Amino acid sequence: MRPRLPSYDHFSVAVGLLVAGVAVTILPWLTLVSLDVVGGLALVVALGVWVVLEQIPEQVNAALDNYLYALPPVLAVGLVALFVGESVGIDRVLPDSLHLPLLGLLVLCGLVGETGRRRRARVVSERESMHALVTVTESRWFAVAISVVGSLLGYAIISVAFGEAFSPWRLAFLAGASVVGAVIGTLFQGRETNQLAVLDGGLLVRTESGRPVTVVPWWQVRRVDVTDGTVRIRRGLPFPTTYYSEFSEREEAKRVVDAIRRCQRRT
């Protein structure tokens, strides 16, 4: 097999950075090498992983089809639990010297998950046929919940990483500010508009400009119904939300619902 010239693929780069981050975190505990040497080795590791992944794009895409990109975010949930536990004083299991490196790994795990999700969406959009395309908006409650949870977890993690004292009053203030900010943002900007493409394997979520974001498999689609020209698509765990699409004619809405249900029955 002839070597390929590596391209700037976000997922390959993110995986390389994550592996290098793990090396930077672990090596100082295993050896007595200086930080300069560790940094140099981490750079070599990041470049090596990136180049290797670019040589086997088909195998990488197959791994993405098996949701392996979700492993780092799942591991990150464990790190978040440790940070939250320390922030509220439940237990202290992490040495202070590991707080900042683990915070960096937490960010990189999220980066791998997000770039892997988007790459899989792009690959699936190129591989599968599209049976229908609708413009949708999401439930406001989902945006508010994401904003509140993200703010609270972010505060807990940063307070531990930088050695700040945990304050329940500040936590309550952040929760309230997140709700108010999300509501005001929705009122002034309106709901975010996306596209849903009906594919054989699920629903492809795209930005308004048509860029693939994620694939919602059929097992996550809990319910699809139409009422007076409004199509409602309810998505289940792990990211529950509801997509709404308005049609001027009920028959047009019914055709979209029929296409969704037809593809669901094939799986």
PDB file of C-alpha atoms in Angstrom:
ATOM      1  CA  MET A   1       0.000   0.000   0.000  1.00  0.00           C
ATOM      2  CA  ARG A   2       1.412   3.350  -1.048  1.00  0.00           C
ATOM      3  CA  PRO A   3       1.626   5.965   1.709  1.00  0.00           C
ATOM      4  CA  ARG A   4      -1.017   8.682   1.601  1.00  0.00           C
ATOM      5  CA  LEU A   5      -0.288  12.343   2.074  1.00  0.00           C
ATOM      6  CA  PRO A   6      -2.060  13.221   5.368  1.00  0.00           C
ATOM      7  CA  SER A   7      -4.956  15.655   5.116  1.00  0.00           C
ATOM      8  CA  TYR A   8      -6.147  18.017   7.804  1.00  0.00           C
ATOM      9  CA  ASP A   9      -8.960  15.827   9.085  1.00  0.00           C
ATOM     10  CA  HIS A  10     -10.280  17.169  12.383  1.00  0.00           C
ATOM     11  CA  PHE A  11     -10.972  13.737  13.867  1.00  0.00           C
ATOM     12  CA  SER A  12      -7.504  12.333  13.111  1.00  0.00           C
ATOM     13  CA  VAL A  13      -5.874  15.440  14.549  1.00  0.00           C
ATOM     14  CA  ALA A  14      -8.084  15.296  17.658  1.00  0.00           C
ATOM     15  CA  VAL A  15      -7.206  11.637  18.296  1.00  0.00           C
ATOM     16  CA  GLY A  16      -3.522  12.463  17.915  1.00  0.00           C
ATOM     17  CA  LEU A  17      -3.821  15.298  20.418  1.00  0.00           C
ATOM     18  CA  LEU A  18      -5.691  13.069  22.880  1.00  0.00           C
ATOM     19  CA  VAL A  19      -3.067  10.314  22.737  1.00  0.00           C
ATOM     20  CA  ALA A  20      -0.346  12.934  23.151  1.00  0.00           C
ATOM     21  CA  GLY A  21      -2.246  14.394  26.120  1.00  0.00           C
ATOM     22  CA  VAL A  22      -2.394  10.976  27.768  1.00  0.00           C
ATOM     23  CA  ALA A  23       1.357  10.627  27.223  1.00  0.00           C
ATOM     24  CA  VAL A  24       2.026  14.054  28.770  1.00  0.00           C
ATOM     25  CA  THR A  25      -0.091  13.109  31.799  1.00  0.00           C
ATOM     26  CA  ILE A  26       1.332   9.637  32.387  1.00  0.00           C
ATOM     27  CA  LEU A  27       5.026   9.882  31.447  1.00  0.00           C
ATOM     28  CA  PRO A  28       6.090  12.260  34.272  1.00  0.00           C
ATOM     29  CA  TRP A  29       4.687   9.728  36.762  1.00  0.00           C
ATOM     30  CA  LEU A  30       6.507   6.778  35.174  1.00  0.00           C
ATOM     31  CA  THR A  31       9.882   8.307  34.424  1.00  0.00           C
ATOM     32  CA  LEU A  32      12.147  11.092  35.617  1.00  0.00           C
ATOM     33  CA  VAL A  33      12.492  12.757  32.206  1.00  0.00           C
ATOM     34  CA  SER A  34      12.176  16.529  31.999  1.00  0.00           C
ATOM     35  CA  LEU A  35       9.078  18.301  30.793  1.00  0.00           C
ATOM     36  CA  ASP A  36      10.917  19.410  27.644  1.00  0.00           C
ATOM     37  CA  VAL A  37      11.550  15.771  26.709  1.00  0.00           C
ATOM     38  CA  VAL A  38       7.957  14.824  27.513  1.00  0.00           C
ATOM     39  CA  GLY A  39       6.691  17.682  25.369  1.00  0.00           C
ATOM     40  CA  GLY A  40       8.873  16.600  22.461  1.00  0.00           C
ATOM     41  CA  LEU A  41       7.707  12.991  22.741  1.00  0.00           C
ATOM     42  CA  ALA A  42       4.098  14.129  22.895  1.00  0.00           C
ATOM     43  CA  LEU A  43       4.538  16.108  19.677  1.00  0.00           C
ATOM     44  CA  VAL A  44       6.025  13.057  17.948  1.00  0.00           C
ATOM     45  CA  VAL A  45       3.154  10.888  19.223  1.00  0.00           C
ATOM     46  CA  ALA A  46       0.505  13.354  18.030  1.00  0.00           C
ATOM     47  CA  LEU A  47       2.026  13.591  14.554  1.00  0.00           C
ATOM     48  CA  GLY A  48       2.505   9.818  14.359  1.00  0.00           C
ATOM     49  CA  VAL A  49      -1.090   9.008  15.310  1.00  0.00           C
ATOM     50  CA  TRP A  50      -2.415  11.592  12.842  1.00  0.00           C
ATOM     51  CA  VAL A  51      -0.306  10.198   9.986  1.00  0.00           C
ATOM     52  CA  VAL A  52      -1.236   6.573  10.771  1.00  0.00           C
ATOM     53  CA  LEU A  53      -4.964   7.288  10.898  1.00  0.00           C
ATOM     54  CA  GLU A  54      -4.759   9.089   7.580  1.00  0.00           C
ATOM     55  CA  GLN A  55      -3.332   5.925   5.979  1.00  0.00           C
ATOM     56  CA  ILE A  56      -6.394   3.822   6.885  1.00  0.00           C
ATOM     57  CA  PRO A  57      -9.488   5.990   6.266  1.00  0.00           C
ATOM     58  CA  GLU A  58     -11.762   3.008   5.530  1.00  0.00           C
ATOM     59  CA  GLN A  59     -10.904   1.317   8.834  1.00  0.00           C
ATOM     60  CA  VAL A  60     -11.381   4.607  10.687  1.00  0.00           C
ATOM     61  CA  ASN A  61     -14.809   5.074   9.101  1.00  0.00           C
ATOM     62  CA  ALA A  62     -15.746   1.513  10.075  1.00  0.00           C
ATOM     63  CA  ALA A  63     -14.738   2.273  13.672  1.00  0.00           C
ATOM     64  CA  LEU A  64     -16.901   5.400  13.589  1.00  0.00           C
ATOM     65  CA  ASP A  65     -19.850   3.329  12.355  1.00  0.00           C
ATOM     66  CA  ASN A  66     -19.405   1.237  15.513  1.00  0.00           C
ATOM     67  CA  TYR A  67     -19.533   4.412  17.653  1.00  0.00           C
ATOM     68  CA  LEU A  68     -15.964   4.052  18.914  1.00  0.00           C
ATOM     69  CA  TYR A  69     -15.693   7.838  18.838  1.00  0.00           C
ATOM     70  CA  ALA A  70     -18.039   7.835  21.837  1.00  0.00           C
ATOM     71  CA  LEU A  71     -15.534   6.025  24.085  1.00  0.00           C
ATOM     72  CA  PRO A  72     -13.489   9.117  25.059  1.00  0.00           C
ATOM     73  CA  PRO A  73     -16.615  11.121  26.029  1.00  0.00           C
ATOM     74  CA  VAL A  74     -17.838   8.157  28.093  1.00  0.00           C
ATOM     75  CA  LEU A  75     -14.489   8.060  29.894  1.00  0.00           C
ATOM     76  CA  ALA A  76     -14.731  11.818  30.316  1.00  0.00           C
ATOM     77  CA  VAL A  77     -17.976  11.315  32.248  1.00  0.00           C
ATOM     78  CA  GLY A  78     -15.927   9.461  34.873  1.00  0.00           C
ATOM     79  CA  LEU A  79     -13.496  12.380  35.106  1.00  0.00           C
ATOM     80  CA  VAL A  80     -16.401  14.799  35.426  1.00  0.00           C
ATOM     81  CA  ALA A  81     -17.793  12.688  38.281  1.00  0.00           C
ATOM     82  CA  LEU A  82     -14.441  12.855  40.083  1.00  0.00           C
ATOM     83  CA  PHE A  83     -14.230  16.633  39.662  1.00  0.00           C
ATOM     84  CA  VAL A  84     -17.814  17.139  40.814  1.00  0.00           C
ATOM     85  CA  GLY A  85     -17.249  14.846  43.809  1.00  0.00           C
ATOM     86  CA  GLU A  86     -14.222  16.839  44.883  1.00  0.00           C
ATOM     87  CA  SER A  87     -15.967  20.182  44.327  1.00  0.00           C
ATOM     88  CA  VAL A  88     -18.765  19.290  46.760  1.00  0.00           C
ATOM     89  CA  GLY A  89     -16.386  17.662  49.226  1.00  0.00           C
ATOM     90  CA  ILE A  90     -17.510  14.050  48.816  1.00  0.00           C
ATOM     91  CA  ASP A  91     -13.998  12.648  48.376  1.00  0.00           C
ATOM     92  CA  ARG A  92     -10.561  13.775  47.305  1.00  0.00           C
ATOM     93  CA  VAL A  93      -8.902  11.146  45.146  1.00  0.00           C
ATOM     94  CA  LEU A  94      -7.012  13.262  42.594  1.00  0.00           C
ATOM     95  CA  PRO A  95      -3.579  14.737  43.396  1.00  0.00           C
ATOM     96  CA  ASP A  96      -3.459  18.494  42.917  1.00  0.00           C
ATOM     97  CA  SER A  97      -0.750  18.099  40.281  1.00  0.00           C
ATOM     98  CA  LEU A  98      -3.176  16.125  38.075  1.00  0.00           C
ATOM     99  CA  HIS A  99      -6.030  18.620  38.093  1.00  0.00           C
ATOM    100  CA  LEU A 100      -4.907  20.754  35.157  1.00  0.00           C
ATOM    101  CA  PRO A 101      -3.652  17.830  32.991  1.00  0.00           C
ATOM    102  CA  LEU A 102      -6.935  15.990  33.535  1.00  0.00           C
ATOM    103  CA  LEU A 103      -8.864  19.140  32.684  1.00  0.00           C
ATOM    104  CA  GLY A 104      -6.968  19.222  29.385  1.00  0.00           C
ATOM    105  CA  LEU A 105      -7.766  15.539  28.758  1.00  0.00           C
ATOM    106  CA  LEU A 106     -11.414  16.267  29.490  1.00  0.00           C
ATOM    107  CA  VAL A 107     -11.477  18.916  26.770  1.00  0.00           C
ATOM    108  CA  LEU A 108      -9.673  16.623  24.317  1.00  0.00           C
ATOM    109  CA  CYS A 109     -12.113  13.758  25.000  1.00  0.00           C
ATOM    110  CA  GLY A 110     -14.978  16.067  24.128  1.00  0.00           C
ATOM    111  CA  LEU A 111     -13.139  17.207  21.009  1.00  0.00           C
ATOM    112  CA  VAL A 112     -12.654  13.625  19.816  1.00  0.00           C
ATOM    113  CA  GLY A 113     -16.315  12.843  20.387  1.00  0.00           C
ATOM    114  CA  GLU A 114     -17.545  15.919  18.542  1.00  0.00           C
ATOM    115  CA  THR A 115     -15.199  15.606  15.549  1.00  0.00           C
ATOM    116  CA  GLY A 116     -15.905  11.865  15.293  1.00  0.00           C
ATOM    117  CA  ARG A 117     -19.644  12.481  15.349  1.00  0.00           C
ATOM    118  CA  ARG A 118     -19.381  15.053  12.571  1.00  0.00           C
ATOM    119  CA  ARG A 119     -17.073  12.917  10.434  1.00  0.00           C
ATOM    120  CA  ARG A 120     -19.442   9.962  10.685  1.00  0.00           C
ATOM    121  CA  ALA A 121     -22.339  12.239   9.717  1.00  0.00           C
ATOM    122  CA  ARG A 122     -20.413  13.395   6.649  1.00  0.00           C
ATOM    123  CA  VAL A 123     -19.500   9.848   5.616  1.00  0.00           C
ATOM    124  CA  VAL A 124     -23.064   8.589   6.077  1.00  0.00           C
ATOM    125  CA  SER A 125     -24.469  11.528   4.091  1.00  0.00           C
ATOM    126  CA  GLU A 126     -22.189  10.623   1.169  1.00  0.00           C
ATOM    127  CA  ARG A 127     -22.951   6.903   1.394  1.00  0.00           C
ATOM    128  CA  GLU A 128     -26.726   6.692   1.874  1.00  0.00           C
ATOM    129  CA  SER A 129     -29.662   7.858  -0.226  1.00  0.00           C
ATOM    130  CA  MET A 130     -31.861  10.714   0.983  1.00  0.00           C
ATOM    131  CA  HIS A 131     -35.617  10.092   0.918  1.00  0.00           C
ATOM    132  CA  ALA A 132     -36.858  13.418   2.298  1.00  0.00           C
ATOM    133  CA  LEU A 133     -35.505  16.732   3.574  1.00  0.00           C
ATOM    134  CA  VAL A 134     -37.250  19.050   6.054  1.00  0.00           C
ATOM    135  CA  THR A 135     -36.372  22.240   7.899  1.00  0.00           C
ATOM    136  CA  VAL A 136     -36.857  21.871  11.654  1.00  0.00           C
ATOM    137  CA  THR A 137     -36.515  23.731  14.931  1.00  0.00           C
ATOM    138  CA  GLU A 138     -35.706  22.178  18.315  1.00  0.00           C
ATOM    139  CA  SER A 139     -37.526  22.354  21.614  1.00  0.00           C
ATOM    140  CA  ARG A 140     -36.566  25.409  23.693  1.00  0.00           C
ATOM    141  CA  TRP A 141     -36.416  23.294  26.847  1.00  0.00           C
ATOM    142  CA  PHE A 142     -33.553  21.240  25.417  1.00  0.00           C
ATOM    143  CA  ALA A 143     -31.428  24.363  24.843  1.00  0.00           C
ATOM    144  CA  VAL A 144     -32.182  25.637  28.359  1.00  0.00           C
ATOM    145  CA  ALA A 145     -31.315  22.276  29.958  1.00  0.00           C
ATOM    146  CA  ILE A 146     -28.023  22.017  28.052  1.00  0.00           C
ATOM    147  CA  SER A 147     -27.081  25.560  29.057  1.00  0.00           C
ATOM    148  CA  VAL A 148     -27.824  24.994  32.755  1.00  0.00           C
ATOM    149  CA  VAL A 149     -26.113  21.599  33.013  1.00  0.00           C
ATOM    150  CA  GLY A 150     -23.067  22.807  31.080  1.00  0.00           C
ATOM    151  CA  SER A 151     -22.667  25.853  33.325  1.00  0.00           C
ATOM    152  CA  LEU A 152     -22.963  23.876  36.550  1.00  0.00           C
ATOM    153  CA  LEU A 153     -20.557  21.142  35.492  1.00  0.00           C
ATOM    154  CA  GLY A 154     -18.133  23.694  34.097  1.00  0.00           C
ATOM    155  CA  TYR A 155     -18.105  25.593  37.376  1.00  0.00           C
ATOM    156  CA  ALA A 156     -17.548  22.425  39.421  1.00  0.00           C
ATOM    157  CA  ILE A 157     -14.664  21.281  37.205  1.00  0.00           C
ATOM    158  CA  ILE A 158     -12.912  24.654  37.023  1.00  0.00           C
ATOM    159  CA  SER A 159     -13.260  25.269  40.779  1.00  0.00           C
ATOM    160  CA  VAL A 160     -11.388  22.015  41.468  1.00  0.00           C
ATOM    161  CA  ALA A 161      -8.815  22.446  38.685  1.00  0.00           C
ATOM    162  CA  PHE A 162      -7.803  25.914  39.892  1.00  0.00           C
ATOM    163  CA  GLY A 163      -8.198  25.239  43.607  1.00  0.00           C
ATOM    164  CA  GLU A 164     -11.134  27.577  44.232  1.00  0.00           C
ATOM    165  CA  ALA A 165     -13.496  27.027  47.139  1.00  0.00           C
ATOM    166  CA  PHE A 166     -16.882  25.620  46.200  1.00  0.00           C
ATOM    167  CA  SER A 167     -19.738  28.094  46.724  1.00  0.00           C
ATOM    168  CA  PRO A 168     -23.376  26.917  46.613  1.00  0.00           C
ATOM    169  CA  TRP A 169     -24.489  30.541  46.226  1.00  0.00           C
ATOM    170  CA  ARG A 170     -22.346  30.971  43.141  1.00  0.00           C
ATOM    171  CA  LEU A 171     -23.686  27.668  41.819  1.00  0.00           C
ATOM    172  CA  ALA A 172     -27.266  28.862  42.283  1.00  0.00           C
ATOM    173  CA  PHE A 173     -26.417  32.176  40.619  1.00  0.00           C
ATOM    174  CA  LEU A 174     -24.916  30.393  37.617  1.00  0.00           C
ATOM    175  CA  ALA A 175     -27.984  28.157  37.286  1.00  0.00           C
ATOM    176  CA  GLY A 176     -30.315  31.148  37.337  1.00  0.00           C
ATOM    177  CA  ALA A 177     -28.136  33.161  34.955  1.00  0.00           C
ATOM    178  CA  SER A 178     -28.013  30.216  32.543  1.00  0.00           C
ATOM    179  CA  VAL A 179     -31.803  29.925  32.474  1.00  0.00           C
ATOM    180  CA  VAL A 180     -32.286  33.662  32.001  1.00  0.00           C
ATOM    181  CA  GLY A 181     -29.603  33.824  29.316  1.00  0.00           C
ATOM    182  CA  ALA A 182     -31.049  30.880  27.399  1.00  0.00           C
ATOM    183  CA  VAL A 183     -34.567  32.331  27.523  1.00  0.00           C
ATOM    184  CA  ILE A 184     -33.423  35.814  26.464  1.00  0.00           C
ATOM    185  CA  GLY A 185     -31.324  34.366  23.660  1.00  0.00           C
ATOM    186  CA  THR A 186     -34.284  32.384  22.383  1.00  0.00           C
ATOM    187  CA  LEU A 187     -36.598  35.411  22.535  1.00  0.00           C
ATOM    188  CA  PHE A 188     -34.236  37.689  20.637  1.00  0.00           C
ATOM    189  CA  GLN A 189     -32.709  35.204  18.195  1.00  0.00           C
ATOM    190  CA  GLY A 190     -35.563  32.729  17.834  1.00  0.00           C
ATOM    191  CA  ARG A 191     -35.166  28.998  17.656  1.00  0.00           C
ATOM    192  CA  GLU A 192     -32.156  27.549  15.892  1.00  0.00           C
ATOM    193  CA  THR A 193     -33.088  26.186  12.474  1.00  0.00           C
ATOM    194  CA  ASN A 194     -31.592  22.953  11.155  1.00  0.00           C
ATOM    195  CA  GLN A 195     -32.284  20.449   8.413  1.00  0.00           C
ATOM    196  CA  LEU A 196     -33.293  16.816   8.840  1.00  0.00           C
ATOM    197  CA  ALA A 197     -32.514  14.434   6.006  1.00  0.00           C
ATOM    198  CA  VAL A 198     -34.317  11.088   6.048  1.00  0.00           C
ATOM    199  CA  LEU A 199     -31.788   8.326   5.267  1.00  0.00           C
ATOM    200  CA  ASP A 200     -31.976   4.544   5.319  1.00  0.00           C
ATOM    201  CA  GLY A 201     -30.037   4.334   8.594  1.00  0.00           C
ATOM    202  CA  GLY A 202     -31.560   7.269  10.464  1.00  0.00           C
ATOM    203  CA  LEU A 203     -32.074  11.010  10.467  1.00  0.00           C
ATOM    204  CA  LEU A 204     -29.160  13.176   9.376  1.00  0.00           C
ATOM    205  CA  VAL A 205     -29.053  16.491  11.231  1.00  0.00           C
ATOM    206  CA  ARG A 206     -27.541  19.261   9.106  1.00  0.00           C
ATOM    207  CA  THR A 207     -26.938  22.938   9.670  1.00  0.00           C
ATOM    208  CA  GLU A 208     -29.076  25.442   7.825  1.00  0.00           C
ATOM    209  CA  SER A 209     -26.312  25.676   5.212  1.00  0.00           C
ATOM    210  CA  GLY A 210     -26.358  21.877   4.720  1.00  0.00           C
ATOM    211  CA  ARG A 211     -23.260  20.835   6.691  1.00  0.00           C
ATOM    212  CA  PRO A 212     -23.683  17.388   8.345  1.00  0.00           C
ATOM    213  CA  VAL A 213     -23.656  17.484  12.149  1.00  0.00           C
ATOM    214  CA  THR A 214     -24.817  14.101  13.453  1.00  0.00           C
ATOM    215  CA  VAL A 215     -26.816  10.999  12.606  1.00  0.00           C
ATOM    216  CA  VAL A 216     -29.782  10.063  14.788  1.00  0.00           C
ATOM    217  CA  PRO A 217     -30.239   6.264  14.478  1.00  0.00           C
ATOM    218  CA  TRP A 218     -33.774   4.964  14.220  1.00  0.00           C
ATOM    219  CA  TRP A 219     -33.683   3.410  17.685  1.00  0.00           C
ATOM    220  CA  GLN A 220     -33.394   6.930  19.127  1.00  0.00           C
ATOM    221  CA  VAL A 221     -36.485   8.165  17.277  1.00  0.00           C
ATOM    222  CA  ARG A 222     -39.267   7.495  19.780  1.00  0.00           C
ATOM    223  CA  ARG A 223     -42.286   8.950  18.051  1.00  0.00           C
ATOM    224  CA  VAL A 224     -43.272  10.717  14.834  1.00  0.00           C
ATOM    225  CA  ASP A 225     -46.666  12.335  14.371  1.00  0.00           C
ATOM    226  CA  VAL A 226     -48.360  15.078  12.387  1.00  0.00           C
ATOM    227  CA  THR A 227     -51.042  17.522  13.581  1.00  0.00           C
ATOM    228  CA  ASP A 228     -52.549  20.196  11.307  1.00  0.00           C
ATOM    229  CA  GLY A 229     -49.458  20.410   9.128  1.00  0.00           C
ATOM    230  CA  THR A 230     -46.960  20.303  12.020  1.00  0.00           C
ATOM    231  CA  VAL A 231     -44.592  17.335  12.145  1.00  0.00           C
ATOM    232  CA  ARG A 232     -43.174  16.404  15.547  1.00  0.00           C
ATOM    233  CA  ILE A 233     -40.212  14.056  15.809  1.00  0.00           C
ATOM    234  CA  ARG A 234     -39.340  13.009  19.355  1.00  0.00           C
ATOM    235  CA  ARG A 235     -35.776  11.907  19.955  1.00  0.00           C
ATOM    236  CA  GLY A 236     -34.942   9.737  22.957  1.00  0.00           C
ATOM    237  CA  LEU A 237     -31.872   9.264  25.130  1.00  0.00           C
ATOM    238  CA  PRO A 238     -29.035  10.113  25.402  1.00  0.00           C
ATOM    239  CA  PHE A 239     -30.002  13.522  23.933  1.00  0.00           C
ATOM    240  CA  PRO A 240     -33.785  13.806  24.289  1.00  0.00           C
ATOM    241  CA  THR A 241     -35.391  16.607  22.310  1.00  0.00           C
ATOM    242  CA  THR A 242     -38.249  17.291  19.928  1.00  0.00           C
ATOM    243  CA  TYR A 243     -37.928  18.526  16.352  1.00  0.00           C
ATOM    244  CA  TYR A 244     -40.752  20.596  14.857  1.00  0.00           C
ATOM    245  CA  SER A 245     -41.445  21.254  11.192  1.00  0.00           C
ATOM    246  CA  GLU A 246     -44.295  23.378   9.827  1.00  0.00           C
ATOM    247  CA  PHE A 247     -45.949  22.665   6.456  1.00  0.00           C
ATOM    248  CA  SER A 248     -48.538  24.701   4.621  1.00  0.00           C
ATOM    249  CA  GLU A 249     -50.385  21.553   3.575  1.00  0.00           C
ATOM    250  CA  ARG A 250     -51.147  18.515   5.678  1.00  0.00           C
ATOM    251  CA  GLU A 251     -50.576  16.158   2.732  1.00  0.00           C
ATOM    252  CA  GLU A 252     -47.002  17.383   2.347  1.00  0.00           C
ATOM    253  CA  ALA A 253     -46.373  16.816   6.060  1.00  0.00           C
ATOM    254  CA  LYS A 254     -47.898  13.355   5.817  1.00  0.00           C
ATOM    255  CA  ARG A 255     -45.534  12.444   2.957  1.00  0.00           C
ATOM    256  CA  VAL A 256     -42.544  13.275   5.167  1.00  0.00           C
ATOM    257  CA  VAL A 257     -43.937  11.221   8.056  1.00  0.00           C
ATOM    258  CA  ASP A 258     -44.604   8.289   5.711  1.00  0.00           C
ATOM    259  CA  ALA A 259     -40.998   8.439   4.442  1.00  0.00           C
ATOM    260  CA  ILE A 260     -39.691   8.360   8.022  1.00  0.00           C
ATOM    261  CA  ARG A 261     -41.883   5.447   9.033  1.00  0.00           C
ATOM    262  CA  ARG A 262     -41.035   3.531   5.876  1.00  0.00           C
ATOM    263  CA  CYS A 263     -37.303   3.806   6.564  1.00  0.00           C
ATOM    264  CA  GLN A 264     -37.857   2.875  10.218  1.00  0.00           C
ATOM    265  CA  ARG A 265     -39.599  -0.343   9.249  1.00  0.00           C
ATOM    266  CA  ARG A 266     -36.632  -1.407   7.136  1.00  0.00           C
ATOM    267  CA  THR A 267     -34.304  -1.562  10.143  1.00  0.00           C
TER     268      THR A 267
END
